[in-house]
XYZ file of C-alpha atoms in Angstrom:
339
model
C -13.280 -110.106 -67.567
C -12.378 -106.242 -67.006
C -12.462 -106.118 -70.760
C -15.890 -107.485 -70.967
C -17.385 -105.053 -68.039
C -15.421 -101.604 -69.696
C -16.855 -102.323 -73.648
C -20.296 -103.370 -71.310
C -20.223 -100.543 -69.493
C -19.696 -98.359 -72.200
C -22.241 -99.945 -74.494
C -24.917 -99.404 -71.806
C -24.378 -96.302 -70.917
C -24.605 -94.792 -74.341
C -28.072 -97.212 -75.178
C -29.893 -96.018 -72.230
C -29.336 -91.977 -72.988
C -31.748 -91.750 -75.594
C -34.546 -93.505 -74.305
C -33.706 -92.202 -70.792
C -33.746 -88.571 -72.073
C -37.035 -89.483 -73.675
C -38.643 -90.601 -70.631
C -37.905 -87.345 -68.706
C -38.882 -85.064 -71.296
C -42.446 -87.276 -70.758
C -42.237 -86.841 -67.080
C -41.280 -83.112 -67.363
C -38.003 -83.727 -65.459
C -36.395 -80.585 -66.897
C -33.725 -78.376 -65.763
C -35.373 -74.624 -66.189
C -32.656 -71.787 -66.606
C -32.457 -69.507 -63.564
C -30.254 -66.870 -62.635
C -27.432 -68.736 -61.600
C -27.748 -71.170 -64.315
C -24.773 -71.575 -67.026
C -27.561 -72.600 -69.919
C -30.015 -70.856 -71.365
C -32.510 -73.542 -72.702
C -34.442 -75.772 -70.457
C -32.935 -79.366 -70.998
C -33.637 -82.550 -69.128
C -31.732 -83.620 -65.785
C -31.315 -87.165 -64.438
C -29.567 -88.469 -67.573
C -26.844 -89.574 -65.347
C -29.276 -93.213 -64.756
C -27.354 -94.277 -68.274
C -24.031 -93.962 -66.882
C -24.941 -95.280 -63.372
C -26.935 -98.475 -65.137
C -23.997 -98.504 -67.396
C -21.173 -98.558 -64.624
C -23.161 -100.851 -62.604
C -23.732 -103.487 -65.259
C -20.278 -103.237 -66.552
C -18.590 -103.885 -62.841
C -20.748 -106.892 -62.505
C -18.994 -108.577 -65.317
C -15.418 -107.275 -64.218
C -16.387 -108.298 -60.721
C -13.464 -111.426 -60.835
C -11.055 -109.295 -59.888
C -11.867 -108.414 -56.275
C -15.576 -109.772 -55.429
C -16.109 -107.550 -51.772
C -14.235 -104.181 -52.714
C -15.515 -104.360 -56.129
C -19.074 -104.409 -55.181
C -18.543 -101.561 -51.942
C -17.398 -99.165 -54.257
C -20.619 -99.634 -56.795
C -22.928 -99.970 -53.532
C -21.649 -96.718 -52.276
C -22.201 -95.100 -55.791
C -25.683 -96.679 -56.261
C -26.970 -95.261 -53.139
C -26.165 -91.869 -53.283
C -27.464 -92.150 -57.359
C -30.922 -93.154 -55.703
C -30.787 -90.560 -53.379
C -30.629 -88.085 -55.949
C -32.447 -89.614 -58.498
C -35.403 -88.793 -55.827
C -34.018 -85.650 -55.934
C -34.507 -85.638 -59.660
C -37.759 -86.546 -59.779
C -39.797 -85.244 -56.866
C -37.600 -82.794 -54.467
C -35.901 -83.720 -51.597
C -36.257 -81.408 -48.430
C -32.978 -79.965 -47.599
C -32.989 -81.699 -43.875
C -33.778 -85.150 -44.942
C -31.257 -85.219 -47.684
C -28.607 -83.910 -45.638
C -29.816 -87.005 -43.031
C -29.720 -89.107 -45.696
C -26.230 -88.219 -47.090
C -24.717 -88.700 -43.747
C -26.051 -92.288 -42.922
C -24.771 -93.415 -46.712
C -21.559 -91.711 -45.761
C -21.253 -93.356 -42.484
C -22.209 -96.968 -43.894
C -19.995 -96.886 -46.686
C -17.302 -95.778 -45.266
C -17.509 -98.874 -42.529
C -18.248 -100.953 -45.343
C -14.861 -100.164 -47.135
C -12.544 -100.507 -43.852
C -14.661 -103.590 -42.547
C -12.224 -105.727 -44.797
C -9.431 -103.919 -43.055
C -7.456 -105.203 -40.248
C -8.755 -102.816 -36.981
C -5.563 -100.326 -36.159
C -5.228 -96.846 -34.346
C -4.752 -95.605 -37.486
C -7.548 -97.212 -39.129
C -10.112 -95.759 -35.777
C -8.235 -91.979 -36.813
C -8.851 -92.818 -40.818
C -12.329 -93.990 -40.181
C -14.377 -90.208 -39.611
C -11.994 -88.717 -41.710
C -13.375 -91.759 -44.641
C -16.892 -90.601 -43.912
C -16.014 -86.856 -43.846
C -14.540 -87.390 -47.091
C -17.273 -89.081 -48.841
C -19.812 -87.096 -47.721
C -17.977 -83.714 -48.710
C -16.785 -85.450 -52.113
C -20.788 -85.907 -53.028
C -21.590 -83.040 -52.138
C -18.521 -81.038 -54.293
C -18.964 -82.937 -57.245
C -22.761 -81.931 -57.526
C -21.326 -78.297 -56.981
C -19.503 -78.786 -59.555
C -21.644 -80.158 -62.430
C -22.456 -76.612 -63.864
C -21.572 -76.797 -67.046
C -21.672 -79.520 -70.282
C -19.559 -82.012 -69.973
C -17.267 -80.995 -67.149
C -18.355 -84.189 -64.771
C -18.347 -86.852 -67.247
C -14.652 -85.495 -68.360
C -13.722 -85.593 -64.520
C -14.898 -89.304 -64.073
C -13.542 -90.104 -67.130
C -10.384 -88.620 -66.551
C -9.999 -89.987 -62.822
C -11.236 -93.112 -63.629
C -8.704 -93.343 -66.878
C -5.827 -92.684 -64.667
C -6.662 -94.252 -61.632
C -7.176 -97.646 -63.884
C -3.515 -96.892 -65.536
C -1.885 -96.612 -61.980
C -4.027 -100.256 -61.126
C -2.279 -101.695 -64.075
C 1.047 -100.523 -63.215
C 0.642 -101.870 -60.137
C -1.010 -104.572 -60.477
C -4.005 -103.336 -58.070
C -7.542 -105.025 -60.296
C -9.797 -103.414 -58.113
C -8.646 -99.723 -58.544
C -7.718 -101.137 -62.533
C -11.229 -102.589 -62.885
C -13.522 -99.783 -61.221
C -11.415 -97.037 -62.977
C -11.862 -98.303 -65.758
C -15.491 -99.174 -65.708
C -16.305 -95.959 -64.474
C -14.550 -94.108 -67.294
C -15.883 -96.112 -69.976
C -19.545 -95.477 -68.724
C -18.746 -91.529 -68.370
C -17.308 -91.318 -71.646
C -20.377 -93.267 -73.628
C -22.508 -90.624 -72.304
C -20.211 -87.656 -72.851
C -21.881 -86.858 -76.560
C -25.393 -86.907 -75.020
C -23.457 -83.646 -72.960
C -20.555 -82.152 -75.097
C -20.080 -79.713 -76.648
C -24.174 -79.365 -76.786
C -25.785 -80.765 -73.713
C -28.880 -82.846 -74.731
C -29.008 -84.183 -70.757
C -28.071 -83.182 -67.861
C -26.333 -85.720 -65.329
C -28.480 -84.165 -62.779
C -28.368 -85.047 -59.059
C -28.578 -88.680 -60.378
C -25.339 -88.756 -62.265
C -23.352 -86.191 -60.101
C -24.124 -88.385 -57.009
C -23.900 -91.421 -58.273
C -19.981 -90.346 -59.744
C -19.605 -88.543 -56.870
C -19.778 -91.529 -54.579
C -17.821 -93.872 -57.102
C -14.686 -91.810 -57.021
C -14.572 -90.587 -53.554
C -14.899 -94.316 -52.646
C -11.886 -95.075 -54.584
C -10.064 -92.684 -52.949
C -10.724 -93.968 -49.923
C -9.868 -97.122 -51.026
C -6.716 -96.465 -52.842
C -5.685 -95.155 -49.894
C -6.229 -98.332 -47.570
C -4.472 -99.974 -50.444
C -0.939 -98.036 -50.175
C -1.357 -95.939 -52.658
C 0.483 -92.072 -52.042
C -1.950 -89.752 -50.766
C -1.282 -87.850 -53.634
C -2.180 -90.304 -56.438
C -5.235 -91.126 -54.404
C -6.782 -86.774 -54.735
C -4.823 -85.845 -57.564
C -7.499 -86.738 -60.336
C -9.706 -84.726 -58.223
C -7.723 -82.221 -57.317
C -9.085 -79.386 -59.446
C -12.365 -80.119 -58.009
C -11.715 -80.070 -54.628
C -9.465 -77.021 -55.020
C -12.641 -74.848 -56.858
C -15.225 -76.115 -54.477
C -12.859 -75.958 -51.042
C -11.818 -71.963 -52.269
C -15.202 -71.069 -52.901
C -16.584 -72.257 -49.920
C -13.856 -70.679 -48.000
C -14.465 -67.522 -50.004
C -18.167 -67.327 -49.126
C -17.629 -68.256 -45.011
C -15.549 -65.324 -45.226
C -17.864 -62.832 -46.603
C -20.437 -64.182 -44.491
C -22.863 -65.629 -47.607
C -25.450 -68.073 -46.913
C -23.864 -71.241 -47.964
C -27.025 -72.788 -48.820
C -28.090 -69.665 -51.494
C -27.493 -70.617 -54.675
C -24.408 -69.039 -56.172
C -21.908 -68.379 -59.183
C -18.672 -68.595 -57.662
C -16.870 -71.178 -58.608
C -13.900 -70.638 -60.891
C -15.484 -72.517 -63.730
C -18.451 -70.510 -63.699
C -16.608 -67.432 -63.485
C -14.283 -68.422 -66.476
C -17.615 -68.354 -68.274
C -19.283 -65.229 -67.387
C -15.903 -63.951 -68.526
C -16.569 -64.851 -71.754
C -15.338 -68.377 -72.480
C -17.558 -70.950 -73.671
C -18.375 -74.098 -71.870
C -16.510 -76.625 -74.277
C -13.304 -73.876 -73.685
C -13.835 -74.391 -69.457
C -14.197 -77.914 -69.932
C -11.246 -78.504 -72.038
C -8.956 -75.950 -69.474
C -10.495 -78.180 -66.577
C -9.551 -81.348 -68.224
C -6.189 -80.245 -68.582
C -5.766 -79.008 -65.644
C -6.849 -82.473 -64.558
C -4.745 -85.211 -67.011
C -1.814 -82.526 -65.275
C -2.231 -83.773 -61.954
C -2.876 -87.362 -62.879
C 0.485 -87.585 -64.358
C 2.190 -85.706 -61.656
C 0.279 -87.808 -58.686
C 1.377 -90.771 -60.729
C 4.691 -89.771 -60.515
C 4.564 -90.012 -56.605
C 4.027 -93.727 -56.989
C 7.994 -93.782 -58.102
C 10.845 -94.385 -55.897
C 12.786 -91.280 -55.012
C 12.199 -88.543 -52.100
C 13.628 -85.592 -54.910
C 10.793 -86.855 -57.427
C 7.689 -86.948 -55.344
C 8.652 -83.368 -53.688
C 8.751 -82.180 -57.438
C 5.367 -83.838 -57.791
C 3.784 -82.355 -54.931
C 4.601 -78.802 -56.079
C 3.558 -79.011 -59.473
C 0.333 -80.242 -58.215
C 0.392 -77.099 -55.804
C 1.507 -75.119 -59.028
C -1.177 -76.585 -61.334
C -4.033 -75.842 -58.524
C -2.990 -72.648 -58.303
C -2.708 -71.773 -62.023
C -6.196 -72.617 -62.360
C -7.750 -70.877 -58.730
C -6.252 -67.804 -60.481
C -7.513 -68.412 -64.079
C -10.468 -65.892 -64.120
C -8.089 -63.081 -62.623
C -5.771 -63.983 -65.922
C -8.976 -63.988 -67.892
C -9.879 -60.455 -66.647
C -6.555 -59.109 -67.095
C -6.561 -60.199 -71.236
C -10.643 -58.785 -71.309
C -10.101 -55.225 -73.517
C -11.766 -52.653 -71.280
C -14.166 -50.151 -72.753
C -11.959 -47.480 -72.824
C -9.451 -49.548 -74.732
C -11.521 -50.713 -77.051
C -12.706 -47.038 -77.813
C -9.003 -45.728 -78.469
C -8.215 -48.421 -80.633
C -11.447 -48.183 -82.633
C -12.652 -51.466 -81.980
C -15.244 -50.460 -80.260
C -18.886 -51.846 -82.108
């Protein structure tokens, strides 16, 4: 059945793009460049409806393998998709949708411990579940500034998360993984290298909310904390420095910005295909090193943990090491390759 829902998934996903980026090129749902913006062409947002339909449809098929969790996880991810698929289409006010994020944050997270047995630890776990799906939402949209980047994260995560859920025999994790990365990678050529679509706040919520819910739940399942972030990793290290970066010089957190390393790898210079494919690395890296916290042995999961520190830091300080290779003017002048 898993099978069925990933080819499903995937065969979704990439039928709905092209009529989907039809329909909101009719309904003028188009992202316009601004100053912050990484493109230069207006191009349509909300295409991420392909890979949520697409994800949605394929776990309903795979749905044998673990009936409740199975459909929390793709009820977590469908609400937050609707809430900004509004956002795609008509505006949100900032208020409301921060309301709004918060009571889908607070109702999925009870709704993935309510199969749980009630602990102390589980009471402690419980804020920190809705903390972390609410901030996961909200860092992935951050994040989804440049073609392709989001649908290689989610394909990436979901890839490795499913791998782990075979090795371990864990269907849920093996069948939502998988789903999820089947639907992001159907609509990765309406995105990459040329985007045609945006995921908008549609797609980036909608992901969003599907893999910070299987963190959540990989962790209730046993899983190493580490195996549980590290296909996210890189994201939460860009957005969690940059916002720390901007409380400290006092920005306004709500202004919109260009701070995040991937953006500042390409006003360096580097194309948005190049950033992607560094990004992806940087995340099938920690995928294989989380993984390798999942095997017995104190001496191999302390290696693990600091090449994931290592690998995080690599890429934080990736647009110094870009700077640092950029010929300055002067340089360029003495060795006539100035034009």
């Amino acid at each position: 059945m898993i099978i069925v829902g990933v080819v499903a998934a995937a065969a979704v996903s990439a039928l709905l793009c092209r009529p989907v980026i039809r329909l909101l090129e009719r309904r003028a749902v188009v992202d316009v460049p601004v100053a912050r913006s990484s493109h230069a062409v207006p191009t349509p947002r909300g295409g991420g409806v392909a890979p949520a339909v697409g994800a949605s449809v394929g776990s309903l098929l795979a749905i044998g393998a673990g009936v409740g969790s199975i459909a929390t996880i793709v009820g977590i991810a469908l609400a937050f998709g609707l809430l900004g698929l509004r956002e795609d289409l008509c505006g949100v006010p900032a208020i409301r949708r921060l309301v709004t994020q918060v009571v889908l944050a607070v109702v999925g997270a009870a709704a993935l411990l309510a199969e749980r047995d009630l602990t102390p630890l589980l009471l402690v776990f419980a804020p920190l579940a809705w903390a972390w799906l609410m901030a996961f939402v909200n860092a992935f949209n951050f994040m989804d500034g440049i073609n392709g980047i989001s649908a290689v994260q989610a394909s990436l995560a979901g890839s490795a998360w499913a791998a782990v859920g075979a090795w371990q025999d864990d269907q849920v994790l093996l069948a939502t993984g998988a789903v999820v990365a089947a639907a992001a990678v159907a609509f990765l050529p309406f995105n990459f290298p040329r985007a045609k679509v945006f995921l908008g706040d549609t797609g980036s919520y909608f992901l969003g909310g599907w893999l910070a819910a299987m963190v959540v739940f990989a962790i209730l399942s046993g899983w190493t904390p580490e195996m549980a972030l590290a296909p996210v990793l890189i994201y939460l290290a860009d957005s969690g420095t940059t916002l720390v970066r901007r409380v400290v010089r006092r920005a306004p957190l709500t202004e919109p910005h260009r701070d995040h390393v991937y953006q500042q790898l390409v006003i360096g210079g580097w194309s948005h295909a190049r950033t992607t494919l560094v990004v992806a690395l940087g995340i099938s890296v920690c995928c294989l090193l989380g993984a390798a916290t999942m095997v017995d042995g104190t001496a191999t999961r302390v290696a693990a943990d600091l090449g994931l520190v290592v690998v995080v830091l690599v890429y934080l300080a990736a647009p110094r090491w870009q700077a640092r290779r950029r010929p300055t003017p002067s340089g360029l002048a003495l060795t006539g390759g100035a034009r």
